[in-house]
């Protein structure tokens, strides 16, 4: 089993936050290479440890007509190839216990989607792979209650668990972020990550396509650093308007560098 430090290898920097970033879903090899090359270059310059992210499949879609992926094995193979090409650890989410072992053969971190964070069989199956497990806090849960997710992973013999804050349901079509959850979840003995893009979702739109407020990504990220987040999760795309999934929430790729520069300065000031 790899610790976060071992996973990040020479990238590891205890004096900085780490970044999980990439497009929402695997659309093509070209897209993965474009994003990984750009973001890894920025992170190397700024000494930010970096984990590349893309979903090999999107199981939680509002509409039956929404894009879900290029195929499970095809998507996982492209993720693994990208990680190897740019010497990066990679992560993707799983949607059932049966997927854990399959995905673990290709990725370094298994992500548990927020809607599934209470599913004991998925948490245990992910833990038993020996991979780092990143559990997203459900939009319907408090930070305090995430201690049970941590207990499930560690109880299965895997000490390497992370927690991600991604907002709390506020009415039918909006989310809010309670920044108390960051220090609260750190007390569970796990690194805490702020999802700066999904926390800005506006779900349940009548169009069947989730909306968002990407202009607020910087605000969410800065507040997370100020309140002690260990890592940030940011989905990014060269042209979010053309993205096949969650385009309304993603940060345009050419805006990422300036934001990360600001966040590094803020982290230094906070420390």
XYZ file of N, CA and C in Angstrom:
813
model
N 0.830 -1.196 0.000
C 0.000 0.000 0.000
C 0.867 1.250 0.000
N 0.492 2.212 -0.811
C 1.276 3.434 -0.923
C 0.661 4.549 -0.076
N 1.516 5.254 0.658
C 1.078 6.476 1.329
C 0.956 7.573 0.272
N 0.334 8.688 0.662
C 0.242 9.826 -0.255
C 1.639 10.303 -0.626
N 2.549 10.307 0.337
C 3.923 10.734 0.079
C 4.587 9.831 -0.941
N 4.426 8.519 -0.774
C 5.028 7.569 -1.719
C 4.391 7.682 -3.095
N 3.101 7.949 -3.111
C 2.382 8.068 -4.376
C 2.912 9.247 -5.189
N 3.163 10.353 -4.511
C 3.610 11.574 -5.190
C 5.112 11.580 -5.439
N 5.841 10.670 -4.780
C 7.290 10.499 -4.979
C 8.033 11.833 -4.902
N 8.834 12.127 -5.909
C 9.658 13.333 -5.863
C 8.828 14.615 -5.914
N 7.543 14.503 -6.257
C 6.677 15.681 -6.262
C 6.319 16.136 -4.852
N 6.385 15.222 -3.893
C 5.835 15.485 -2.558
C 6.431 16.750 -1.958
N 5.552 17.619 -1.457
C 5.983 18.896 -0.876
C 5.083 19.221 0.306
N 5.540 18.933 1.528
C 4.688 19.154 2.700
C 4.375 20.624 2.959
N 5.111 21.519 2.296
C 4.896 22.952 2.503
C 3.879 23.550 1.538
N 3.324 22.729 0.652
C 2.360 23.237 -0.319
C 1.143 22.329 -0.354
N 0.039 22.820 -0.877
C -1.115 21.968 -1.129
C -0.815 21.075 -2.327
N -1.550 19.975 -2.442
C -1.441 19.160 -3.645
C -2.679 19.381 -4.500
N -2.586 19.026 -5.771
C -3.652 19.297 -6.736
C -4.109 18.015 -7.408
N -5.416 17.831 -7.471
C -6.035 16.802 -8.308
C -6.778 17.547 -9.401
N -6.394 17.351 -10.652
C -6.996 18.149 -11.725
C -6.973 17.401 -13.049
N -7.940 17.735 -13.872
C -8.043 17.154 -15.202
C -9.451 17.361 -15.731
N -9.749 16.857 -16.895
C -11.099 16.995 -17.440
C -12.077 16.102 -16.690
N -13.354 16.408 -16.779
C -14.355 15.629 -16.067
C -14.322 14.162 -16.482
N -14.265 13.919 -17.781
C -14.360 12.554 -18.284
C -13.339 12.347 -19.398
N -12.943 11.108 -19.592
C -12.061 10.766 -20.712
C -12.852 10.933 -22.004
N -12.463 11.936 -22.783
C -13.110 12.171 -24.071
C -12.258 11.610 -25.210
N -10.945 11.825 -25.100
C -10.019 11.372 -26.137
C -8.601 11.388 -25.580
N -7.703 10.685 -26.231
C -6.294 10.693 -25.823
C -5.703 12.085 -26.000
N -6.099 12.766 -27.046
C -5.579 14.108 -27.304
C -5.922 15.054 -26.162
N -7.162 14.999 -25.672
C -7.559 15.876 -24.576
C -6.750 15.571 -23.319
N -6.600 14.295 -22.982
C -5.842 13.929 -21.781
C -4.409 14.431 -21.874
N -3.783 14.260 -23.020
C -2.401 14.708 -23.185
C -2.280 16.230 -23.088
N -3.228 16.931 -23.683
C -3.200 18.397 -23.650
C -3.275 18.909 -22.218
N -4.217 18.377 -21.456
C -4.407 18.844 -20.084
C -3.253 18.407 -19.194
N -2.847 17.147 -19.294
C -1.768 16.643 -18.434
C -0.463 17.396 -18.681
N -0.145 17.654 -19.931
C 1.098 18.366 -20.246
C 1.075 19.786 -19.685
N -0.035 20.479 -19.877
C -0.142 21.861 -19.420
C -0.102 21.942 -17.895
N -0.918 21.142 -17.231
C -1.029 21.238 -15.777
C 0.240 20.738 -15.093
N 0.817 19.663 -15.586
C 2.045 19.147 -14.960
C 3.181 20.157 -15.083
N 3.236 20.867 -16.203
C 4.268 21.889 -16.372
C 4.098 23.026 -15.371
N 2.866 23.467 -15.181
C 2.585 24.525 -14.205
C 2.948 24.058 -12.801
N 2.532 22.838 -12.458
C 2.753 22.325 -11.109
C 4.239 22.125 -10.805
N 4.997 21.707 -11.791
C 6.433 21.573 -11.575
C 7.061 22.921 -11.275
N 6.643 23.937 -11.994
C 7.208 25.275 -11.780
C 6.845 25.822 -10.411
N 5.645 25.513 -9.941
C 5.159 26.057 -8.680
C 5.355 25.104 -7.494
N 5.994 23.956 -7.752
C 6.228 22.957 -6.697
C 4.934 22.476 -6.048
N 3.935 22.220 -6.891
C 2.655 21.691 -6.431
C 2.589 20.206 -6.800
N 2.508 19.315 -5.832
C 2.327 17.894 -6.162
C 1.016 17.707 -6.935
N 1.041 16.854 -7.954
C -0.084 16.791 -8.895
C -0.518 15.364 -9.167
N -1.822 15.125 -9.062
C -2.456 13.864 -9.437
C -3.411 14.164 -10.587
N -3.245 13.454 -11.706
C -4.097 13.682 -12.874
C -5.423 12.957 -12.692
N -6.530 13.626 -13.048
C -7.866 13.075 -12.872
C -8.692 13.115 -14.142
N -9.394 12.043 -14.407
C -10.483 12.020 -15.395
C -11.317 10.785 -15.093
N -12.608 10.871 -15.282
C -13.485 9.726 -15.066
C -13.473 8.837 -16.308
N -13.251 7.549 -16.113
C -13.312 6.645 -17.269
C -14.765 6.398 -17.676
N -15.676 6.610 -16.723
C -17.111 6.507 -17.036
C -17.872 7.410 -16.084
N -18.915 8.052 -16.583
C -19.795 8.879 -15.761
C -21.106 8.117 -15.575
N -21.269 7.533 -14.400
C -22.467 6.744 -14.145
C -23.623 7.604 -13.656
N -23.301 8.735 -13.015
C -24.344 9.591 -12.445
C -24.645 10.743 -13.399
N -25.558 10.492 -14.310
C -25.962 11.498 -15.288
C -27.438 11.827 -15.104
N -27.781 13.081 -15.272
C -29.181 13.471 -15.139
C -30.025 12.880 -16.264
N -29.534 13.004 -17.490
C -30.305 12.579 -18.664
C -29.757 11.287 -19.249
N -30.628 10.457 -19.743
C -30.238 9.216 -20.419
C -29.413 9.495 -21.671
N -29.523 10.712 -22.196
C -28.827 11.079 -23.425
C -27.424 11.648 -23.175
N -27.037 11.837 -21.914
C -25.734 12.429 -21.607
C -24.596 11.469 -21.910
N -23.456 12.019 -22.288
C -22.254 11.234 -22.581
C -21.767 10.559 -21.310
N -21.427 9.275 -21.399
C -20.950 8.549 -20.221
C -19.500 8.085 -20.343
N -18.947 8.005 -21.542
C -17.558 7.593 -21.670
C -17.267 6.903 -22.981
N -15.983 6.596 -23.178
C -15.543 5.942 -24.417
C -15.502 4.431 -24.273
N -15.854 3.928 -23.096
C -15.750 2.505 -22.779
C -14.865 2.330 -21.559
N -15.222 1.421 -20.677
C -14.511 1.303 -19.409
C -13.034 0.979 -19.585
N -12.741 -0.106 -20.247
C -11.343 -0.510 -20.413
C -10.595 0.500 -21.271
N -11.245 0.971 -22.320
C -10.602 1.966 -23.183
C -10.248 3.222 -22.394
N -11.178 3.691 -21.570
C -10.931 4.877 -20.770
C -9.830 4.669 -19.742
N -9.840 3.535 -19.076
C -8.810 3.233 -18.080
C -7.436 3.098 -18.725
N -7.385 2.488 -19.893
C -6.096 2.351 -20.593
C -5.537 3.720 -20.977
N -6.404 4.631 -21.403
C -5.943 5.976 -21.754
C -5.455 6.726 -20.518
N -6.137 6.552 -19.385
C -5.690 7.170 -18.144
C -4.307 6.661 -17.746
N -4.145 5.358 -17.781
C -2.860 4.764 -17.416
C -1.753 5.236 -18.361
N -2.049 5.283 -19.630
C -1.070 5.727 -20.628
C -0.659 7.172 -20.372
N -1.617 8.024 -20.021
C -1.313 9.429 -19.726
C -0.414 9.539 -18.508
N -0.741 8.790 -17.468
C 0.083 8.811 -16.266
C 1.503 8.379 -16.539
N 1.658 7.345 -17.330
C 2.994 6.857 -17.651
C 3.761 7.851 -18.522
N 3.079 8.464 -19.464
C 3.733 9.396 -20.369
C 4.273 10.613 -19.637
N 3.513 11.117 -18.656
C 3.917 12.346 -17.959
C 4.418 12.085 -16.539
N 4.597 10.798 -16.211
C 5.109 10.390 -14.900
C 4.257 10.969 -13.778
N 2.942 10.743 -13.875
C 1.991 11.264 -12.906
C 1.143 10.141 -12.316
N 0.824 10.220 -11.022
C -0.221 9.335 -10.502
C -1.557 9.762 -11.077
N -2.474 8.824 -11.232
C -3.775 9.132 -11.830
C -4.894 8.618 -10.941
N -6.048 9.254 -11.067
C -7.220 8.846 -10.302
C -8.465 8.867 -11.161
N -9.419 8.029 -10.779
C -10.730 8.012 -11.417
C -11.721 7.475 -10.404
N -12.996 7.722 -10.628
C -14.009 7.254 -9.700
C -14.562 5.898 -10.115
N -15.024 5.150 -9.098
C -15.676 3.870 -9.344
C -17.119 3.978 -8.863
N -17.960 3.061 -9.334
C -19.392 3.202 -9.086
C -20.020 1.963 -8.474
N -19.226 0.897 -8.292
C -19.714 -0.316 -7.651
C -18.521 -1.073 -7.091
N -18.812 -1.992 -6.181
C -17.732 -2.791 -5.596
C -17.009 -3.607 -6.663
N -17.758 -4.063 -7.663
C -17.164 -4.891 -8.711
C -16.146 -4.136 -9.548
N -16.255 -2.802 -9.591
C -15.329 -2.008 -10.403
C -13.989 -1.757 -9.715
N -13.922 -1.958 -8.408
C -12.732 -1.555 -7.659
C -11.473 -2.251 -8.162
N -11.499 -3.563 -8.231
C -10.313 -4.306 -8.654
C -9.959 -3.999 -10.102
N -10.973 -3.860 -10.964
C -10.718 -3.533 -12.366
C -10.000 -2.194 -12.495
N -10.537 -1.157 -11.847
C -9.944 0.171 -11.953
C -8.575 0.237 -11.292
N -8.403 -0.505 -10.193
C -7.134 -0.474 -9.456
C -5.968 -0.988 -10.283
N -6.249 -1.754 -11.316
C -5.188 -2.247 -12.193
C -4.618 -1.146 -13.074
N -5.310 0.001 -13.141
C -4.898 1.067 -14.050
C -4.585 2.396 -13.350
N -5.199 2.651 -12.183
C -5.055 3.955 -11.540
C -4.411 3.817 -10.171
N -3.975 4.940 -9.618
C -3.268 4.954 -8.335
C -4.161 5.336 -7.164
N -5.212 6.104 -7.432
C -6.153 6.537 -6.397
C -7.562 6.197 -6.866
N -8.314 5.529 -6.009
C -9.715 5.240 -6.313
C -10.594 6.283 -5.641
N -11.412 6.946 -6.425
C -12.293 7.981 -5.901
C -13.704 7.416 -5.727
N -14.280 7.669 -4.557
C -15.650 7.242 -4.291
C -16.571 8.442 -4.463
N -17.509 8.400 -5.409
C -18.395 9.543 -5.641
C -19.217 9.896 -4.406
N -19.586 11.164 -4.306
C -20.301 11.657 -3.131
C -21.590 10.878 -2.866
N -22.348 10.583 -3.906
C -23.611 9.883 -3.709
C -23.416 8.467 -3.169
N -22.185 7.933 -3.270
C -21.918 6.550 -2.875
C -21.063 6.438 -1.620
N -20.838 7.546 -0.934
C -19.877 7.549 0.166
C -20.322 6.734 1.375
N -21.608 6.368 1.449
C -22.105 5.538 2.556
C -22.181 4.060 2.178
N -21.860 3.725 0.928
C -22.003 2.346 0.456
C -20.843 1.501 0.985
N -21.107 0.733 2.002
C -20.071 -0.024 2.695
C -19.326 -0.965 1.765
N -20.036 -1.670 0.895
C -19.369 -2.647 0.033
C -18.380 -1.978 -0.919
N -18.713 -0.779 -1.414
C -17.799 -0.072 -2.316
C -16.561 0.395 -1.556
N -16.761 0.954 -0.371
C -15.628 1.431 0.426
C -14.687 0.289 0.787
N -15.223 -0.827 1.178
C -14.379 -1.964 1.559
C -13.665 -2.535 0.341
N -14.373 -2.655 -0.780
C -13.735 -3.181 -1.994
C -12.608 -2.273 -2.443
N -12.809 -0.955 -2.370
C -11.747 -0.015 -2.739
C -10.571 -0.146 -1.786
N -10.850 -0.247 -0.508
C -9.780 -0.372 0.490
C -8.961 -1.625 0.274
N -9.616 -2.716 -0.076
C -8.926 -3.994 -0.221
C -7.994 -4.055 -1.425
N -8.109 -3.112 -2.344
C -7.174 -3.069 -3.473
C -5.794 -2.587 -3.036
N -5.725 -1.917 -1.880
C -4.460 -1.353 -1.418
C -4.146 0.008 -1.994
N -5.020 0.528 -2.844
C -4.813 1.855 -3.410
C -5.216 2.934 -2.399
N -4.716 4.156 -2.609
C -5.216 5.290 -1.847
C -6.693 5.470 -2.217
N -7.535 5.715 -1.219
C -8.974 5.858 -1.445
C -9.387 7.288 -1.091
N -9.945 7.991 -2.053
C -10.438 9.351 -1.852
C -11.958 9.309 -1.821
N -12.541 9.603 -0.648
C -13.991 9.547 -0.487
C -14.558 10.962 -0.503
N -15.444 11.225 -1.437
C -16.101 12.524 -1.491
C -17.264 12.558 -0.494
N -17.340 13.645 0.267
C -18.428 13.799 1.232
C -19.749 13.974 0.495
N -20.735 13.208 0.892
C -22.057 13.339 0.287
C -22.639 14.724 0.494
N -23.373 15.192 -0.495
C -24.011 16.505 -0.403
C -25.043 16.544 0.724
N -25.369 15.387 1.256
C -26.411 15.240 2.267
C -25.828 14.928 3.649
N -24.487 15.006 3.780
C -23.826 14.622 5.021
C -23.065 15.787 5.638
N -22.836 15.685 6.938
C -21.984 16.636 7.648
C -20.544 16.142 7.634
N -19.622 17.044 7.928
C -18.230 16.645 8.045
C -18.022 15.634 9.154
N -18.749 15.797 10.263
C -18.625 14.873 11.385
C -18.947 13.436 10.977
N -19.991 13.265 10.152
C -20.438 11.918 9.804
C -19.473 11.183 8.883
N -18.523 11.903 8.280
C -17.572 11.242 7.385
C -16.554 10.383 8.142
N -16.568 10.470 9.469
C -15.678 9.606 10.242
C -16.027 8.134 10.013
N -17.287 7.860 9.700
C -17.689 6.470 9.492
C -17.132 5.920 8.173
N -17.030 6.775 7.170
C -16.405 6.344 5.910
C -14.933 6.022 6.147
N -14.264 6.868 6.920
C -12.856 6.623 7.246
C -12.713 5.308 8.006
N -13.594 5.074 8.960
C -13.538 3.839 9.747
C -13.721 2.606 8.871
N -14.582 2.689 7.872
C -14.814 1.549 6.982
C -13.572 1.218 6.167
N -12.926 2.252 5.625
C -11.718 2.020 4.827
C -10.595 1.483 5.702
N -10.372 2.132 6.826
C -9.280 1.686 7.713
C -9.587 0.329 8.332
N -10.860 0.066 8.606
C -11.245 -1.225 9.159
C -11.000 -2.372 8.203
N -10.920 -2.064 6.920
C -10.619 -3.078 5.903
C -9.116 -3.242 5.710
N -8.314 -2.566 6.552
C -6.868 -2.748 6.511
C -6.118 -1.756 5.661
N -6.770 -0.654 5.282
C -6.119 0.346 4.440
C -6.125 1.682 5.178
N -4.956 2.155 5.556
C -4.826 3.404 6.302
C -4.800 4.630 5.402
N -4.775 4.414 4.083
C -4.523 5.508 3.154
C -5.816 6.019 2.539
N -6.492 6.877 3.299
C -7.785 7.408 2.901
C -7.733 8.926 2.929
N -8.378 9.550 1.982
C -8.509 11.004 1.906
C -9.994 11.342 1.840
N -10.334 12.551 2.260
C -11.721 13.016 2.211
C -11.812 14.284 1.381
N -12.874 14.400 0.614
C -13.073 15.574 -0.233
C -14.396 16.249 0.085
N -14.319 17.542 0.394
C -15.508 18.380 0.584
C -15.987 18.864 -0.787
N -17.288 18.730 -1.053
C -17.803 19.157 -2.360
C -19.151 19.864 -2.259
N -19.378 20.481 -1.079
C -20.588 21.255 -0.921
C -21.738 20.455 -0.331
N -22.751 21.177 0.095
C -23.920 20.583 0.739
C -25.176 21.072 0.024
N -26.115 20.178 -0.176
C -27.352 20.517 -0.858
C -28.058 21.689 -0.176
N -28.473 22.655 -0.998
C -29.166 23.843 -0.491
C -30.371 24.057 -1.390
N -31.514 23.564 -0.952
C -32.670 23.596 -1.835
C -32.526 22.524 -2.906
N -33.278 22.669 -3.969
C -33.289 21.654 -5.017
C -32.196 21.859 -6.063
N -31.743 23.090 -6.254
C -30.893 23.378 -7.410
C -29.626 24.152 -7.067
N -29.129 23.980 -5.862
C -27.907 24.703 -5.509
C -27.172 23.973 -4.395
N -25.898 24.346 -4.218
C -25.051 23.822 -3.155
C -24.430 24.995 -2.413
N -24.082 24.780 -1.160
C -23.291 25.739 -0.403
C -22.108 25.003 0.212
N -21.028 25.736 0.510
C -19.858 25.138 1.140
C -19.774 25.619 2.581
N -19.739 24.678 3.502
C -19.549 24.971 4.913
C -18.083 24.689 5.232
N -17.290 25.740 5.349
C -15.840 25.565 5.517
C -15.461 25.020 6.882
N -16.411 24.917 7.798
C -16.140 24.228 9.054
C -15.801 22.764 8.804
N -16.299 22.218 7.688
C -16.069 20.807 7.408
C -14.593 20.489 7.160
N -13.812 21.462 6.729
C -12.400 21.177 6.467
C -11.658 20.840 7.758
N -11.637 21.703 8.774
C -10.969 21.296 10.016
C -11.657 20.135 10.716
N -12.973 20.041 10.599
C -13.682 18.922 11.223
C -13.217 17.597 10.634
N -13.146 17.517 9.304
C -12.749 16.253 8.668
C -11.270 15.957 8.867
N -10.444 16.968 9.029
C -9.031 16.726 9.320
C -8.866 15.998 10.649
N -9.799 16.186 11.559
C -9.755 15.492 12.844
C -9.996 13.990 12.699
N -10.500 13.568 11.544
C -10.704 12.137 11.310
C -9.401 11.434 10.922
N -8.310 12.179 10.859
C -7.009 11.582 10.559
C -6.781 11.310 9.090
N -7.356 12.142 8.226
C -7.199 11.971 6.781
C -6.927 13.322 6.140
N -6.106 13.365 5.085
C -5.957 14.611 4.330
C -7.310 15.044 3.783
N -7.553 16.356 3.756
C -8.832 16.882 3.287
C -8.623 17.735 2.038
N -9.426 17.471 1.041
C -9.357 18.118 -0.267
C -10.619 18.929 -0.482
N -10.479 20.076 -1.123
C -11.649 20.872 -1.500
C -11.914 20.710 -2.993
N -13.098 20.236 -3.330
C -13.514 20.148 -4.729
C -14.051 21.515 -5.137
N -13.252 22.251 -5.870
C -13.573 23.649 -6.197
C -14.521 23.787 -7.381
N -14.806 22.702 -8.061
C -15.684 22.784 -9.232
C -17.051 22.170 -8.974
N -17.102 20.935 -8.447
C -18.403 20.324 -8.206
C -19.171 21.022 -7.086
N -18.464 21.710 -6.196
C -19.151 22.451 -5.136
C -19.921 23.648 -5.685
N -19.696 23.962 -6.952
C -20.389 25.075 -7.605
C -21.465 24.601 -8.572
N -21.775 23.317 -8.517
C -22.826 22.795 -9.385
C -24.195 23.382 -9.045
N -25.039 23.434 -10.048
C -26.457 23.733 -9.867
C -27.230 22.569 -10.480
N -27.487 21.547 -9.675
C -28.080 20.309 -10.200
C -29.574 20.439 -10.451
N -30.125 19.378 -11.017
C -31.587 19.239 -11.187
C -32.203 20.312 -12.071
N -31.462 20.743 -13.094
C -32.019 21.721 -14.025
C -33.043 21.046 -14.941
N -34.043 21.799 -15.361
C -35.110 21.229 -16.196
C -34.600 20.799 -17.566
N -33.442 21.324 -17.968
C -32.861 20.949 -19.258
C -32.245 19.562 -19.237
N -32.011 19.008 -18.023
C -31.335 17.726 -17.911
C -29.832 17.849 -17.907
N -29.321 19.071 -17.947
C -27.879 19.335 -17.909
C -27.573 20.184 -16.677
N -26.667 19.712 -15.834
C -26.330 20.420 -14.604
C -25.679 21.761 -14.908
N -26.102 22.804 -14.179
C -25.507 24.124 -14.333
C -24.371 24.342 -13.357
N -23.830 25.552 -13.331
C -22.726 25.827 -12.423
C -22.345 27.291 -12.392
N -21.391 27.613 -11.511
C -20.890 28.978 -11.357
C -19.356 28.976 -11.403
N -18.752 28.690 -12.547
C -17.296 28.573 -12.598
C -16.558 29.856 -12.259
N -17.219 31.006 -12.356
C -16.576 32.271 -12.017
C -16.233 32.348 -10.530
N -16.778 31.432 -9.731
C -16.523 31.418 -8.302
C -15.460 30.404 -7.885
N -14.839 29.720 -8.844
C -13.846 28.692 -8.519
C -12.702 29.276 -7.691
N -12.213 30.439 -8.082
C -11.124 31.068 -7.350
C -11.501 31.373 -5.917
N -12.721 31.837 -5.712
C -13.192 32.159 -4.365
C -13.243 30.913 -3.491
N -13.795 29.833 -4.031
C -13.866 28.570 -3.290
C -12.468 28.076 -2.945
N -11.553 28.130 -3.907
C -10.195 27.635 -3.695
C -9.447 28.452 -2.648
N -9.559 29.752 -2.722
C -8.852 30.613 -1.764
C -9.354 30.395 -0.348
N -10.656 30.295 -0.190
C -11.217 30.060 1.134
C -10.778 28.702 1.678
N -10.666 27.714 0.785
C -10.236 26.385 1.220
C -8.796 26.398 1.719
N -7.918 27.084 1.000
C -6.523 27.194 1.444
C -6.462 27.928 2.778
N -7.236 28.985 2.915
C -7.224 29.772 4.147
C -7.712 28.979 5.344
N -8.584 27.995 5.115
C -9.133 27.215 6.220
C -8.437 25.872 6.412
N -7.315 25.670 5.704
C -6.461 24.526 6.008
C -6.579 23.312 5.127
N -7.183 23.426 3.951
C -7.269 22.268 3.060
C -5.882 21.776 2.676
N -5.726 20.465 2.623
C -4.445 19.864 2.234
C -4.293 19.806 0.722
N -5.416 19.688 0.035
C -5.378 19.572 -1.412
C -6.563 20.252 -2.057
N -6.453 20.476 -3.360
C -7.545 21.051 -4.139
C -7.872 20.143 -5.311
N -9.143 20.067 -5.641
C -9.636 19.296 -6.775
C -10.265 20.296 -7.735
N -9.742 20.360 -8.962
C -10.245 21.323 -9.950
C -10.376 20.624 -11.300
N -11.577 20.558 -11.825
C -11.724 20.031 -13.176
C -11.483 21.159 -14.168
N -10.741 20.834 -15.222
C -10.336 21.862 -16.184
C -10.364 21.298 -17.597
N -10.579 22.183 -18.559
C -10.761 21.764 -19.956
C -10.339 22.937 -20.841
N -9.718 22.671 -21.991
C -9.332 23.779 -22.878
C -10.515 24.637 -23.312
N -11.676 24.027 -23.479
C -12.873 24.761 -23.890
C -14.085 24.128 -23.215
N -14.404 24.555 -21.978
C -15.514 23.940 -21.252
C -16.839 23.961 -22.009
N -17.030 24.939 -22.872
C -18.296 25.009 -23.607
C -18.470 23.828 -24.554
N -17.357 23.165 -24.894
C -17.413 22.004 -25.783
C -17.217 20.684 -25.041
N -17.063 20.744 -23.731
C -16.834 19.533 -22.944
C -18.052 18.617 -23.009
N -17.798 17.318 -22.943
C -18.878 16.348 -23.055
C -19.558 16.060 -21.718
N -18.993 16.589 -20.620
C -19.589 16.398 -19.302
C -19.175 17.531 -18.377
N -20.115 18.069 -17.622
C -19.872 19.086 -16.595
C -19.147 20.332 -17.105
N -19.392 20.699 -18.327
C -18.754 21.889 -18.876
C -19.111 23.156 -18.123
N -20.288 23.188 -17.504
C -20.742 24.385 -16.793
C -19.971 24.640 -15.511
N -19.199 23.650 -15.047
C -18.485 23.793 -13.777
C -16.973 23.911 -13.932
N -16.441 23.534 -15.078
C -14.991 23.427 -15.220
C -14.305 24.768 -15.441
N -13.069 24.833 -14.984
C -12.232 26.012 -15.192
C -11.570 25.917 -16.563
N -11.595 27.006 -17.316
C -10.908 27.011 -18.595
C -9.413 26.832 -18.356
N -8.789 25.960 -19.125
C -7.410 25.553 -18.883
C -6.444 26.732 -18.841
N -6.650 27.735 -19.686
C -5.703 28.848 -19.720
C -5.830 29.777 -18.515
N -6.832 29.560 -17.658
C -6.994 30.363 -16.446
C -6.380 29.696 -15.219
N -5.949 28.461 -15.370
C -5.486 27.710 -14.211
C -4.176 28.240 -13.642
N -3.228 28.594 -14.501
C -1.903 28.993 -14.025
C -1.970 30.216 -13.114
N -2.692 31.226 -13.526
C -2.799 32.440 -12.714
C -3.435 32.152 -11.367
N -4.463 31.305 -11.358
C -5.124 30.957 -10.098
C -4.168 30.210 -9.179
N -3.428 29.252 -9.707
C -2.504 28.484 -8.871
C -1.388 29.366 -8.310
N -0.945 30.336 -9.086
C 0.064 31.272 -8.577
C -0.477 32.025 -7.361
N -1.702 32.489 -7.444
C -2.321 33.192 -6.317
C -2.457 32.271 -5.107
N -2.847 31.029 -5.355
C -3.074 30.092 -4.268
C -1.779 29.707 -3.558
N -0.693 29.601 -4.310
C 0.606 29.298 -3.700
C 1.023 30.456 -2.774
N 0.822 31.681 -3.233
C 1.157 32.837 -2.391
C 0.296 32.856 -1.133
N -0.973 32.523 -1.289
C -1.872 32.482 -0.140
C -1.457 31.395 0.836
N -1.102 30.244 0.317
C -0.657 29.142 1.184
C 0.563 29.557 1.998
N 1.503 30.216 1.360
C 2.708 30.674 2.058
C 2.354 31.679 3.149
N 1.417 32.564 2.852
C 1.005 33.565 3.840
C 0.310 32.921 5.027
N -0.545 31.928 4.743
C -1.277 31.241 5.811
C -0.317 30.474 6.714
N 0.678 29.828 6.113
C 1.630 29.048 6.892
C 2.559 29.961 7.704
